[in-house]
CSV table of N, CA and C in Angstrom, one decimal:
chain,number,residue,atom,x,y,z
A,1,MET,N,-218.1,163.2,28.4
A,1,MET,CA,-217.3,163.0,27.3
A,1,MET,C,-218.1,163.2,26.0
A,2,THR,N,-218.6,163.9,24.8
A,2,THR,CA,-219.0,163.4,23.3
A,2,THR,C,-218.5,162.8,22.3
A,3,LEU,N,-219.4,162.4,21.2
A,3,LEU,CA,-217.6,162.2,20.1
A,3,LEU,C,-217.9,162.8,19.4
A,4,GLN,N,-216.0,162.8,19.4
A,4,GLN,CA,-215.7,163.5,18.1
A,4,GLN,C,-214.7,163.0,17.2
A,5,LEU,N,-215.8,163.0,15.8
A,5,LEU,CA,-215.7,162.2,14.6
A,5,LEU,C,-215.3,163.9,14.2
A,6,GLU,N,-214.5,162.9,13.1
A,6,GLU,CA,-213.2,164.2,11.2
A,6,GLU,C,-215.2,163.8,11.2
A,7,THR,N,-214.9,165.2,10.0
A,7,THR,CA,-216.4,165.3,9.5
A,7,THR,C,-215.6,165.6,8.1
A,8,ILE,N,-215.0,165.3,7.5
A,8,ILE,CA,-214.6,165.6,6.0
A,8,ILE,C,-213.7,164.2,5.4
A,9,GLU,N,-215.0,163.5,4.9
A,9,GLU,CA,-214.8,162.5,4.3
A,9,GLU,C,-213.9,161.5,2.9
A,10,TRP,N,-213.1,160.8,2.6
A,10,TRP,CA,-211.6,160.9,2.1
A,10,TRP,C,-212.0,160.6,1.0
A,11,PHE,N,-213.2,160.9,0.5
A,11,PHE,CA,-213.4,161.3,-1.3
A,11,PHE,C,-213.4,163.0,-1.1
A,12,GLN,N,-213.6,163.6,-0.2
A,12,GLN,CA,-214.2,165.2,0.0
A,12,GLN,C,-212.9,165.3,-0.1
A,13,ALA,N,-211.7,164.8,0.8
A,13,ALA,CA,-210.5,165.1,0.9
A,13,ALA,C,-210.2,164.9,0.1
A,14,ALA,N,-210.4,163.7,-1.1
A,14,ALA,CA,-209.6,164.1,-2.3
A,14,ALA,C,-210.2,165.2,-3.4
A,15,ALA,N,-210.9,165.4,-3.5
A,15,ALA,CA,-211.9,166.2,-4.6
A,15,ALA,C,-211.5,167.6,-4.3
A,16,GLY,N,-211.0,168.2,-3.1
A,16,GLY,CA,-210.3,169.6,-2.4
A,16,GLY,C,-208.6,169.4,-2.7
A,17,GLN,N,-207.9,168.6,-3.2
A,17,GLN,CA,-206.5,168.4,-4.0
A,17,GLN,C,-206.4,169.3,-4.7
A,18,SER,N,-205.3,170.2,-4.6
A,18,SER,CA,-204.3,170.7,-6.5
A,18,SER,C,-203.7,169.7,-6.5
A,19,ARG,N,-203.4,168.7,-5.6
A,19,ARG,CA,-202.4,167.3,-6.2
A,19,ARG,C,-202.3,166.8,-6.7
A,20,PRO,N,-201.4,166.1,-8.1
A,20,PRO,CA,-202.7,164.7,-8.5
A,20,PRO,C,-202.9,163.4,-7.4
A,21,VAL,N,-204.1,163.1,-7.7
A,21,VAL,CA,-205.0,161.5,-6.8
A,21,VAL,C,-204.4,160.4,-7.8
A,22,LEU,N,-204.0,159.3,-7.4
A,22,LEU,CA,-203.5,158.3,-8.1
A,22,LEU,C,-204.0,157.4,-7.0
A,23,LEU,N,-204.8,155.9,-7.8
A,23,LEU,CA,-204.5,155.2,-7.9
A,23,LEU,C,-203.4,154.0,-7.2
A,24,TYR,N,-203.8,153.5,-6.2
A,24,TYR,CA,-202.3,152.2,-6.2
A,24,TYR,C,-203.0,150.8,-5.7
A,25,GLY,N,-203.2,150.2,-7.3
A,25,GLY,CA,-204.4,148.7,-6.9
A,25,GLY,C,-204.9,148.7,-8.5
A,26,MET,N,-206.0,147.2,-8.9
A,26,MET,CA,-206.6,147.0,-9.5
A,26,MET,C,-208.0,145.9,-9.2
A,27,GLY,N,-208.3,146.2,-9.9
A,27,GLY,CA,-209.5,145.3,-9.0
A,27,GLY,C,-211.1,145.7,-8.7
A,28,ASN,N,-212.0,145.3,-7.6
A,28,ASN,CA,-213.1,145.2,-7.3
A,28,ASN,C,-213.1,146.9,-6.8
A,29,GLY,N,-211.5,146.7,-5.8
A,29,GLY,CA,-212.3,148.0,-5.0
A,29,GLY,C,-211.5,149.0,-5.6
A,30,ALA,N,-210.4,149.1,-6.2
A,30,ALA,CA,-210.0,150.3,-7.9
A,30,ALA,C,-211.0,150.9,-8.4
A,31,GLU,N,-212.1,149.7,-8.9
A,31,GLU,CA,-214.1,149.1,-9.6
A,31,GLU,C,-214.2,151.0,-8.6
A,32,LYS,N,-214.6,150.0,-7.3
A,32,LYS,CA,-215.6,151.1,-6.6
A,32,LYS,C,-214.8,152.5,-6.0
A,33,ILE,N,-213.1,152.5,-6.5
A,33,ILE,CA,-212.7,154.2,-6.3
A,33,ILE,C,-213.1,155.0,-7.2
A,34,LEU,N,-213.0,154.3,-8.4
A,34,LEU,CA,-212.9,155.4,-9.7
A,34,LEU,C,-214.3,155.2,-9.1
A,35,ARG,N,-215.6,154.9,-9.9
A,35,ARG,CA,-216.9,154.6,-8.9
A,35,ARG,C,-217.3,156.8,-8.8
A,36,LYS,N,-217.3,155.9,-7.3
A,36,LYS,CA,-217.3,157.2,-6.2
A,36,LYS,C,-216.0,158.8,-6.5
A,37,CYS,N,-215.0,158.4,-7.2
A,37,CYS,CA,-214.7,159.8,-7.1
A,37,CYS,C,-215.3,160.1,-8.7
A,38,ARG,N,-215.5,158.9,-9.7
A,38,ARG,CA,-216.3,160.3,-10.3
A,38,ARG,C,-217.5,160.8,-9.7
A,39,ASP,N,-218.6,160.2,-8.7
A,39,ASP,CA,-219.9,160.5,-8.9
A,39,ASP,C,-219.8,161.9,-7.8
A,40,GLU,N,-218.4,161.7,-7.4
A,40,GLU,CA,-218.1,162.9,-6.5
A,40,GLU,C,-217.0,164.2,-6.7
A,41,GLY,N,-216.8,163.7,-8.8
A,41,GLY,CA,-215.7,165.1,-8.7
A,41,GLY,C,-214.5,164.7,-9.2
A,42,VAL,N,-213.8,163.9,-7.9
A,42,VAL,CA,-212.8,163.5,-8.3
A,42,VAL,C,-211.7,163.5,-9.3
A,43,ALA,N,-211.3,164.0,-9.1
A,43,ALA,CA,-210.0,163.8,-11.1
A,43,ALA,C,-209.7,162.9,-10.7
A,44,VAL,N,-209.0,161.7,-11.0
A,44,VAL,CA,-207.8,160.5,-11.1
A,44,VAL,C,-207.4,160.9,-11.8
A,45,SER,N,-205.4,160.9,-11.6
A,45,SER,CA,-204.8,161.4,-12.8
A,45,SER,C,-203.9,159.8,-13.1
A,46,GLY,N,-204.1,159.0,-12.5
A,46,GLY,CA,-203.5,158.0,-13.3
A,46,GLY,C,-203.5,156.3,-12.0
A,47,LEU,N,-203.1,155.9,-12.7
A,47,LEU,CA,-203.4,154.1,-11.7
A,47,LEU,C,-201.8,153.5,-12.3
A,48,PHE,N,-201.2,153.2,-11.0
A,48,PHE,CA,-200.3,151.6,-10.4
A,48,PHE,C,-200.0,150.5,-10.0
A,49,ALA,N,-200.0,150.5,-10.0
A,49,ALA,CA,-199.4,148.2,-9.7
A,49,ALA,C,-198.2,148.7,-9.0
A,50,SER,N,-197.8,147.7,-7.7
A,50,SER,CA,-197.0,147.1,-7.7
A,50,SER,C,-195.7,147.0,-9.0
A,51,ASP,N,-194.6,146.7,-9.2
A,51,ASP,CA,-193.9,147.6,-9.8
A,51,ASP,C,-193.3,145.6,-10.2
A,52,ALA,N,-193.7,144.5,-9.6
A,52,ALA,CA,-193.6,143.2,-10.4
A,52,ALA,C,-195.2,142.2,-10.8
A,53,PHE,N,-195.7,143.6,-11.0
A,53,PHE,CA,-197.7,143.4,-11.0
A,53,PHE,C,-197.6,143.8,-12.1
A,54,VAL,N,-196.7,145.3,-12.7
A,54,VAL,CA,-196.5,145.9,-14.0
A,54,VAL,C,-196.4,144.7,-15.2
A,55,ARG,N,-197.6,144.8,-16.7
A,55,ARG,CA,-196.9,144.8,-17.9
A,55,ARG,C,-197.6,144.7,-19.5
A,56,GLY,N,-197.5,146.0,-18.8
A,56,GLY,CA,-198.0,147.5,-19.6
A,56,GLY,C,-200.0,146.5,-19.7
A,57,GLN,N,-200.5,146.5,-18.7
A,57,GLN,CA,-201.7,146.4,-19.4
A,57,GLN,C,-202.7,147.7,-19.3
A,58,GLN,N,-204.1,147.3,-19.2
A,58,GLN,CA,-205.3,148.7,-18.7
A,58,GLN,C,-206.0,148.1,-17.9
A,59,PHE,N,-205.9,148.4,-16.9
A,59,PHE,CA,-207.6,149.1,-16.5
A,59,PHE,C,-208.0,150.0,-16.4
A,60,ALA,N,-209.7,150.0,-16.6
A,60,ALA,CA,-210.8,151.5,-16.1
A,60,ALA,C,-209.9,152.8,-17.4
A,61,GLY,N,-209.7,152.1,-18.4
A,61,GLY,CA,-208.8,153.1,-19.5
A,61,GLY,C,-207.4,153.8,-19.0
A,62,PHE,N,-206.6,153.2,-18.1
A,62,PHE,CA,-205.9,153.8,-17.9
A,62,PHE,C,-204.8,153.1,-17.9
A,63,LYS,N,-203.5,153.5,-18.5
A,63,LYS,CA,-202.2,152.5,-19.0
A,63,LYS,C,-201.7,151.8,-16.7
A,64,VAL,N,-201.8,150.8,-17.3
A,64,VAL,CA,-201.0,150.8,-14.9
A,64,VAL,C,-199.6,151.0,-15.3
A,65,LYS,N,-198.9,151.8,-14.4
A,65,LYS,CA,-197.8,152.6,-14.6
A,65,LYS,C,-197.3,151.6,-13.4
A,66,SER,N,-196.1,151.2,-13.5
A,66,SER,CA,-195.2,151.2,-12.0
A,66,SER,C,-194.9,151.7,-11.1
A,67,TYR,N,-194.8,151.6,-10.3
A,67,TYR,CA,-194.5,152.5,-8.8
A,67,TYR,C,-193.2,153.3,-8.5
A,68,SER,N,-192.1,152.9,-10.0
A,68,SER,CA,-191.3,154.0,-10.1
A,68,SER,C,-191.4,154.1,-10.9
A,69,GLN,N,-192.0,154.4,-11.8
A,69,GLN,CA,-192.9,155.0,-13.3
A,69,GLN,C,-193.5,156.1,-12.1
A,70,ILE,N,-194.1,156.3,-11.1
A,70,ILE,CA,-195.0,157.7,-10.4
A,70,ILE,C,-194.2,158.6,-9.8
A,71,ARG,N,-193.6,157.0,-10.0
A,71,ARG,CA,-192.7,158.5,-8.0
A,71,ARG,C,-191.7,159.6,-9.3
A,72,GLN,N,-191.6,158.2,-10.2
A,72,GLN,CA,-190.4,159.7,-10.6
A,72,GLN,C,-191.3,160.5,-12.5
A,73,GLU,N,-192.8,160.8,-12.2
A,73,GLU,CA,-194.0,161.4,-13.0
A,73,GLU,C,-194.5,162.3,-11.5
A,74,TYR,N,-194.3,162.0,-10.6
A,74,TYR,CA,-195.4,162.6,-9.5
A,74,TYR,C,-194.9,162.9,-8.1
A,75,PRO,N,-193.7,163.9,-9.2
A,75,PRO,CA,-193.3,164.0,-7.8
A,75,PRO,C,-194.1,164.3,-5.9
A,76,GLU,N,-195.8,164.9,-5.8
A,76,GLU,CA,-196.1,165.1,-5.4
A,76,GLU,C,-197.8,164.6,-5.6
A,77,ALA,N,-198.1,163.7,-4.6
A,77,ALA,CA,-199.0,163.4,-4.8
A,77,ALA,C,-200.5,162.8,-4.0
A,78,LEU,N,-201.6,162.6,-4.1
A,78,LEU,CA,-202.3,162.0,-3.4
A,78,LEU,C,-203.0,160.5,-3.4
A,79,VAL,N,-202.5,159.0,-3.4
A,79,VAL,CA,-202.2,158.1,-3.3
A,79,VAL,C,-203.3,157.3,-2.1
A,80,ILE,N,-203.8,157.0,-3.3
A,80,ILE,CA,-205.3,156.0,-3.0
A,80,ILE,C,-205.6,154.6,-3.1
A,81,ILE,N,-205.1,154.0,-2.0
A,81,ILE,CA,-204.9,151.8,-2.6
A,81,ILE,C,-206.5,151.8,-2.0
A,82,ALA,N,-206.0,151.5,-3.3
A,82,ALA,CA,-207.5,150.3,-3.5
A,82,ALA,C,-208.0,148.4,-3.3
A,83,PHE,N,-206.9,148.0,-2.1
A,83,PHE,CA,-206.6,146.4,-2.3
A,83,PHE,C,-206.8,147.1,-0.5
A,84,GLY,N,-207.1,145.8,-0.2
A,84,GLY,CA,-206.2,145.3,1.3
A,84,GLY,C,-206.0,144.4,0.7
A,85,THR,N,-204.9,144.9,2.1
A,85,THR,CA,-204.6,143.8,2.6
A,85,THR,C,-203.3,143.5,3.8
A,86,SER,N,-202.5,142.3,4.2
A,86,SER,CA,-202.5,141.7,5.7
A,86,SER,C,-200.6,141.6,5.2
A,87,ASP,N,-200.7,140.9,4.0
A,87,ASP,CA,-199.6,140.8,3.7
A,87,ASP,C,-198.3,142.0,4.5
A,88,PRO,N,-196.6,141.1,4.9
A,88,PRO,CA,-195.9,142.5,6.0
A,88,PRO,C,-195.8,142.9,5.0
A,89,THR,N,-194.5,142.8,3.7
A,89,THR,CA,-194.3,143.0,2.7
A,89,THR,C,-195.5,144.4,2.4
A,90,VAL,N,-195.9,144.1,1.7
A,90,VAL,CA,-197.0,145.2,1.1
A,90,VAL,C,-196.4,146.0,1.8
A,91,LEU,N,-197.4,145.9,3.6
A,91,LEU,CA,-198.0,146.9,4.4
A,91,LEU,C,-196.3,147.4,4.3
A,92,GLU,N,-195.4,146.9,4.4
A,92,GLU,CA,-193.6,147.8,4.3
A,92,GLU,C,-194.4,149.0,3.2
A,93,ARG,N,-194.6,148.2,2.6
A,93,ARG,CA,-193.9,149.6,1.1
A,93,ARG,C,-195.7,150.9,1.3
A,94,ILE,N,-196.3,150.5,1.8
A,94,ILE,CA,-197.3,151.0,1.9
A,94,ILE,C,-197.1,152.5,3.1
A,95,THR,N,-196.4,151.5,4.1
A,95,THR,CA,-195.1,152.6,5.7
A,95,THR,C,-194.7,153.4,4.3
A,96,ALA,N,-193.6,153.0,4.0
A,96,ALA,CA,-192.6,153.4,2.6
A,96,ALA,C,-192.8,154.5,2.3
A,97,MET,N,-194.6,154.2,1.1
A,97,MET,CA,-195.2,154.9,0.4
A,97,MET,C,-195.6,156.8,1.6
A,98,GLU,N,-195.8,156.3,2.5
A,98,GLU,CA,-196.3,157.5,3.3
A,98,GLU,C,-195.2,158.3,3.0
A,99,GLN,N,-193.4,158.6,3.0
A,99,GLN,CA,-192.7,158.6,3.6
A,99,GLN,C,-192.5,159.8,2.5
A,100,ASP,N,-193.5,160.3,1.1
A,100,ASP,CA,-192.8,160.5,0.4
A,100,ASP,C,-194.5,161.1,-0.7
A,101,TYR,N,-194.8,160.0,-0.1
A,101,TYR,CA,-196.9,161.0,-0.8
A,101,TYR,C,-197.9,160.9,0.9
A,102,THR,N,-198.9,161.5,0.8
A,102,THR,CA,-200.2,161.9,1.6
A,102,THR,C,-201.0,160.2,0.7
A,103,VAL,N,-201.0,159.6,1.7
A,103,VAL,CA,-201.5,158.1,1.6
A,103,VAL,C,-202.8,157.6,2.4
A,104,LEU,N,-203.6,157.4,1.0
A,104,LEU,CA,-205.4,157.3,1.8
A,104,LEU,C,-206.2,155.8,2.1
A,105,ALA,N,-206.7,155.0,2.2
A,105,ALA,CA,-207.0,154.2,2.9
A,105,ALA,C,-208.1,153.4,2.7
A,106,PRO,N,-209.5,154.0,2.0
A,106,PRO,CA,-210.9,153.6,1.8
A,106,PRO,C,-210.7,153.1,2.2
A,107,ASP,N,-212.7,152.7,3.0
A,107,ASP,CA,-213.0,151.2,3.8
A,107,ASP,C,-214.4,151.5,2.3
A,108,LEU,N,-214.3,150.6,2.2
A,108,LEU,CA,-215.6,150.2,1.9
A,108,LEU,C,-216.4,149.4,1.4
A,109,ALA,N,-217.5,149.8,1.4
A,109,ALA,CA,-218.7,148.8,1.6
A,109,ALA,C,-218.5,147.1,0.4
A,110,LEU,N,-218.4,145.8,1.4
A,110,LEU,CA,-218.4,144.7,0.1
A,110,LEU,C,-219.3,143.9,-0.3
A,111,PHE,N,-221.2,145.0,0.4
A,111,PHE,CA,-222.2,144.9,-0.2
A,111,PHE,C,-222.9,145.8,-0.1
A,112,GLY,N,-224.2,146.3,-0.7
A,112,GLY,CA,-225.5,147.0,-0.6
A,112,GLY,C,-224.4,148.3,-1.4
A,113,GLU,N,-225.2,149.5,-0.9
A,113,GLU,CA,-225.0,150.8,-0.5
A,113,GLU,C,-224.0,151.5,0.4
A,114,ASP,N,-223.1,152.1,-0.5
A,114,ASP,CA,-222.4,152.5,0.4
A,114,ASP,C,-222.7,153.2,1.0
A,115,ARG,N,-223.6,153.9,2.2
A,115,ARG,CA,-223.5,154.6,3.1
A,115,ARG,C,-222.8,155.6,3.9
A,116,SER,N,-222.4,156.5,4.0
A,116,SER,CA,-222.1,157.8,5.0
A,116,SER,C,-221.9,157.5,6.5
A,117,ILE,N,-220.5,157.0,7.1
A,117,ILE,CA,-221.1,156.7,8.2
A,117,ILE,C,-221.7,158.2,8.7
A,118,LEU,N,-221.5,158.8,8.4
A,118,LEU,CA,-221.6,160.7,9.6
A,118,LEU,C,-223.4,160.6,9.5
A,119,SER,N,-223.6,159.6,8.2
A,119,SER,CA,-225.6,159.1,9.0
A,119,SER,C,-226.5,158.6,10.0
A,120,PHE,N,-225.0,158.1,10.4
A,120,PHE,CA,-225.2,157.5,11.5
A,120,PHE,C,-224.8,157.8,13.0
A,121,GLU,N,-224.4,159.2,13.4
A,121,GLU,CA,-223.6,159.2,14.1
A,121,GLU,C,-224.8,159.5,15.3
A,122,ASP,N,-225.5,159.9,15.2
A,122,ASP,CA,-226.7,159.6,16.1
A,122,ASP,C,-226.7,158.1,16.9
A,123,GLU,N,-226.6,157.2,16.7
A,123,GLU,CA,-226.6,155.6,16.6
A,123,GLU,C,-224.9,155.5,17.3
A,124,LEU,N,-223.9,156.2,16.4
A,124,LEU,CA,-222.4,156.1,17.0
A,124,LEU,C,-222.6,156.0,18.7
A,125,GLU,N,-222.6,157.6,18.3
A,125,GLU,CA,-222.9,158.3,20.0
A,125,GLU,C,-223.2,157.6,21.0
A,126,GLN,N,-224.5,156.7,20.5
A,126,GLN,CA,-225.5,155.9,21.6
A,126,GLN,C,-224.5,155.0,21.5
A,127,ALA,N,-223.8,154.0,20.9
A,127,ALA,CA,-222.6,153.0,20.7
A,127,ALA,C,-221.4,153.6,21.9
A,128,TYR,N,-221.0,154.5,21.7
A,128,TYR,CA,-219.0,155.4,22.0
A,128,TYR,C,-220.1,155.2,23.6
A,129,HIS,N,-221.5,155.5,24.3
A,129,HIS,CA,-221.9,154.5,25.6
A,129,HIS,C,-221.9,154.4,26.0
A,130,LEU,N,-222.0,153.1,25.5
A,130,LEU,CA,-221.7,151.9,25.8
A,130,LEU,C,-219.7,151.2,26.5
A,131,TYR,N,-219.2,152.0,26.2
A,131,TYR,CA,-217.9,152.0,26.4
A,131,TYR,C,-217.1,151.6,27.7
A,132,GLU,N,-215.5,151.5,27.4
A,132,GLU,CA,-214.7,151.8,29.3
A,132,GLU,C,-214.0,152.6,28.4
A,133,PRO,N,-213.2,153.1,28.7
A,133,PRO,CA,-212.4,154.2,27.9
A,133,PRO,C,-211.5,153.5,26.7
A,134,ALA,N,-211.0,152.9,27.7
A,134,ALA,CA,-209.5,152.2,26.6
A,134,ALA,C,-210.7,151.6,24.7
A,135,SER,N,-211.4,151.7,25.2
A,135,SER,CA,-212.3,150.8,24.1
A,135,SER,C,-212.7,152.0,24.1
A,136,ARG,N,-213.6,153.4,24.5
A,136,ARG,CA,-213.9,154.1,23.5
A,136,ARG,C,-212.8,155.0,22.5
A,137,ALA,N,-211.1,155.1,22.8
A,137,ALA,CA,-210.6,155.1,21.8
A,137,ALA,C,-210.2,155.1,20.8
A,138,VAL,N,-210.6,152.9,21.1
A,138,VAL,CA,-210.5,152.4,20.4
A,138,VAL,C,-211.7,152.8,18.4
A,139,TYR,N,-212.2,152.7,19.3
A,139,TYR,CA,-213.3,153.0,19.0
A,139,TYR,C,-214.0,154.3,17.8
A,140,LEU,N,-213.5,155.2,18.6
A,140,LEU,CA,-213.1,156.6,17.5
A,140,LEU,C,-212.7,156.5,16.9
A,141,ASN,N,-211.1,155.9,17.1
A,141,ASN,CA,-209.8,155.3,16.1
A,141,ASN,C,-210.7,155.0,14.9
A,142,LEU,N,-211.1,154.0,15.2
A,142,LEU,CA,-211.7,153.0,13.9
A,142,LEU,C,-213.0,153.9,13.0
A,143,LEU,N,-213.6,154.8,13.8
A,143,LEU,CA,-214.8,155.6,12.5
A,143,LEU,C,-214.0,156.9,12.4
A,144,ASN,N,-213.2,156.9,12.4
A,144,ASN,CA,-212.6,158.4,12.4
A,144,ASN,C,-211.2,157.9,10.5
A,145,TYR,N,-211.1,156.3,11.5
A,145,TYR,CA,-210.4,156.0,10.3
A,145,TYR,C,-211.3,154.9,8.9
A,146,LYS,N,-212.8,155.1,8.9
A,146,LYS,CA,-213.7,154.5,8.1
A,146,LYS,C,-214.1,155.8,7.0
A,147,ILE,N,-214.1,157.4,8.8
A,147,ILE,CA,-214.7,158.7,7.5
A,147,ILE,C,-213.3,158.8,6.4
A,148,THR,N,-212.0,158.8,7.1
A,148,THR,CA,-211.0,160.0,6.7
A,148,THR,C,-210.4,158.7,5.3
A,149,GLY,N,-210.1,157.9,5.6
A,149,GLY,CA,-209.3,156.9,4.8
A,149,GLY,C,-207.9,156.8,5.5
A,150,LYS,N,-207.4,157.4,7.2
A,150,LYS,CA,-206.1,158.0,7.2
A,150,LYS,C,-205.4,156.5,7.6
A,151,LEU,N,-204.7,156.2,7.7
A,151,LEU,CA,-204.0,155.1,8.5
A,151,LEU,C,-203.3,155.0,9.1
A,152,SER,N,-203.5,156.6,10.1
A,152,SER,CA,-203.3,156.8,11.0
A,152,SER,C,-203.9,156.1,12.2
A,153,TYR,N,-204.9,156.4,11.6
A,153,TYR,CA,-206.1,155.9,12.9
A,153,TYR,C,-206.3,154.7,13.0
A,154,LEU,N,-206.0,153.8,11.7
A,154,LEU,CA,-205.6,152.7,12.0
A,154,LEU,C,-204.9,151.8,12.7
A,155,ARG,N,-204.1,152.5,12.7
A,155,ARG,CA,-202.9,151.9,13.2
A,155,ARG,C,-203.1,152.4,15.8
A,156,ALA,N,-203.7,153.3,15.1
A,156,ALA,CA,-203.7,153.6,16.3
A,156,ALA,C,-204.5,152.2,17.4
A,157,ALA,N,-205.4,152.4,16.1
A,157,ALA,CA,-206.3,151.5,17.1
A,157,ALA,C,-206.4,149.9,17.2
A,158,THR,N,-204.9,149.5,15.9
A,158,THR,CA,-204.3,147.7,16.5
A,158,THR,C,-203.2,147.4,18.1
A,159,SER,N,-202.6,146.7,17.8
A,159,SER,CA,-202.5,146.9,18.9
A,159,SER,C,-201.8,145.7,18.9
A,160,PRO,N,-200.5,144.6,18.8
A,160,PRO,CA,-199.7,143.7,18.4
A,160,PRO,C,-201.0,142.7,19.0
A,161,LYS,N,-199.7,141.4,18.3
A,161,LYS,CA,-200.6,140.1,17.7
A,161,LYS,C,-200.2,139.3,19.5
C-alpha cells in the first residue's frame, strides 16, 4: 500500500469557500493565518474570541466579536482556529462549534519558512513504509491533519490518556 495523502491544503479549501471565512482567536497564530490567507487570496470576513475575552478590542484591523455575535451574524461560515489548546473546556467549545460550522485548525510552523508538507511526499512515503500497520494509520492521519487542518484526522490519531 502506498501513502494516500489529501491534496487540498487548508488554505486552498478556504480560498474555494462561498461562505464567509472567520478566525477564532488572536495572537501570533492569528497573525500567521491572516498572512497566509492574504498571500493565498483568502478573504477573511471577521474575527472572534471566546465571549469572556471580548472587551470591544481590535485585532489586525478587525473588531473582535464574541462567539454569540458571530452565531447571530453568520449562520454559515468556515471557522479557522488560530490558537493551540489542550484545555478540555476550550476543546469542548470547539467540538460544539463543529455542530454549526465547518472548523479547521491549521498546523503552523513555529519558526522558519512554512513549507507545504506535500513538497516532502517522497520522504514521507519512505517513512511510511518503516512503520507497522497501526502506526501507519496514525502517521497517515497526522499527515492529513497537517495538510487539511481537519480535526477529524487529529482525533483519529489520538488515544485516551
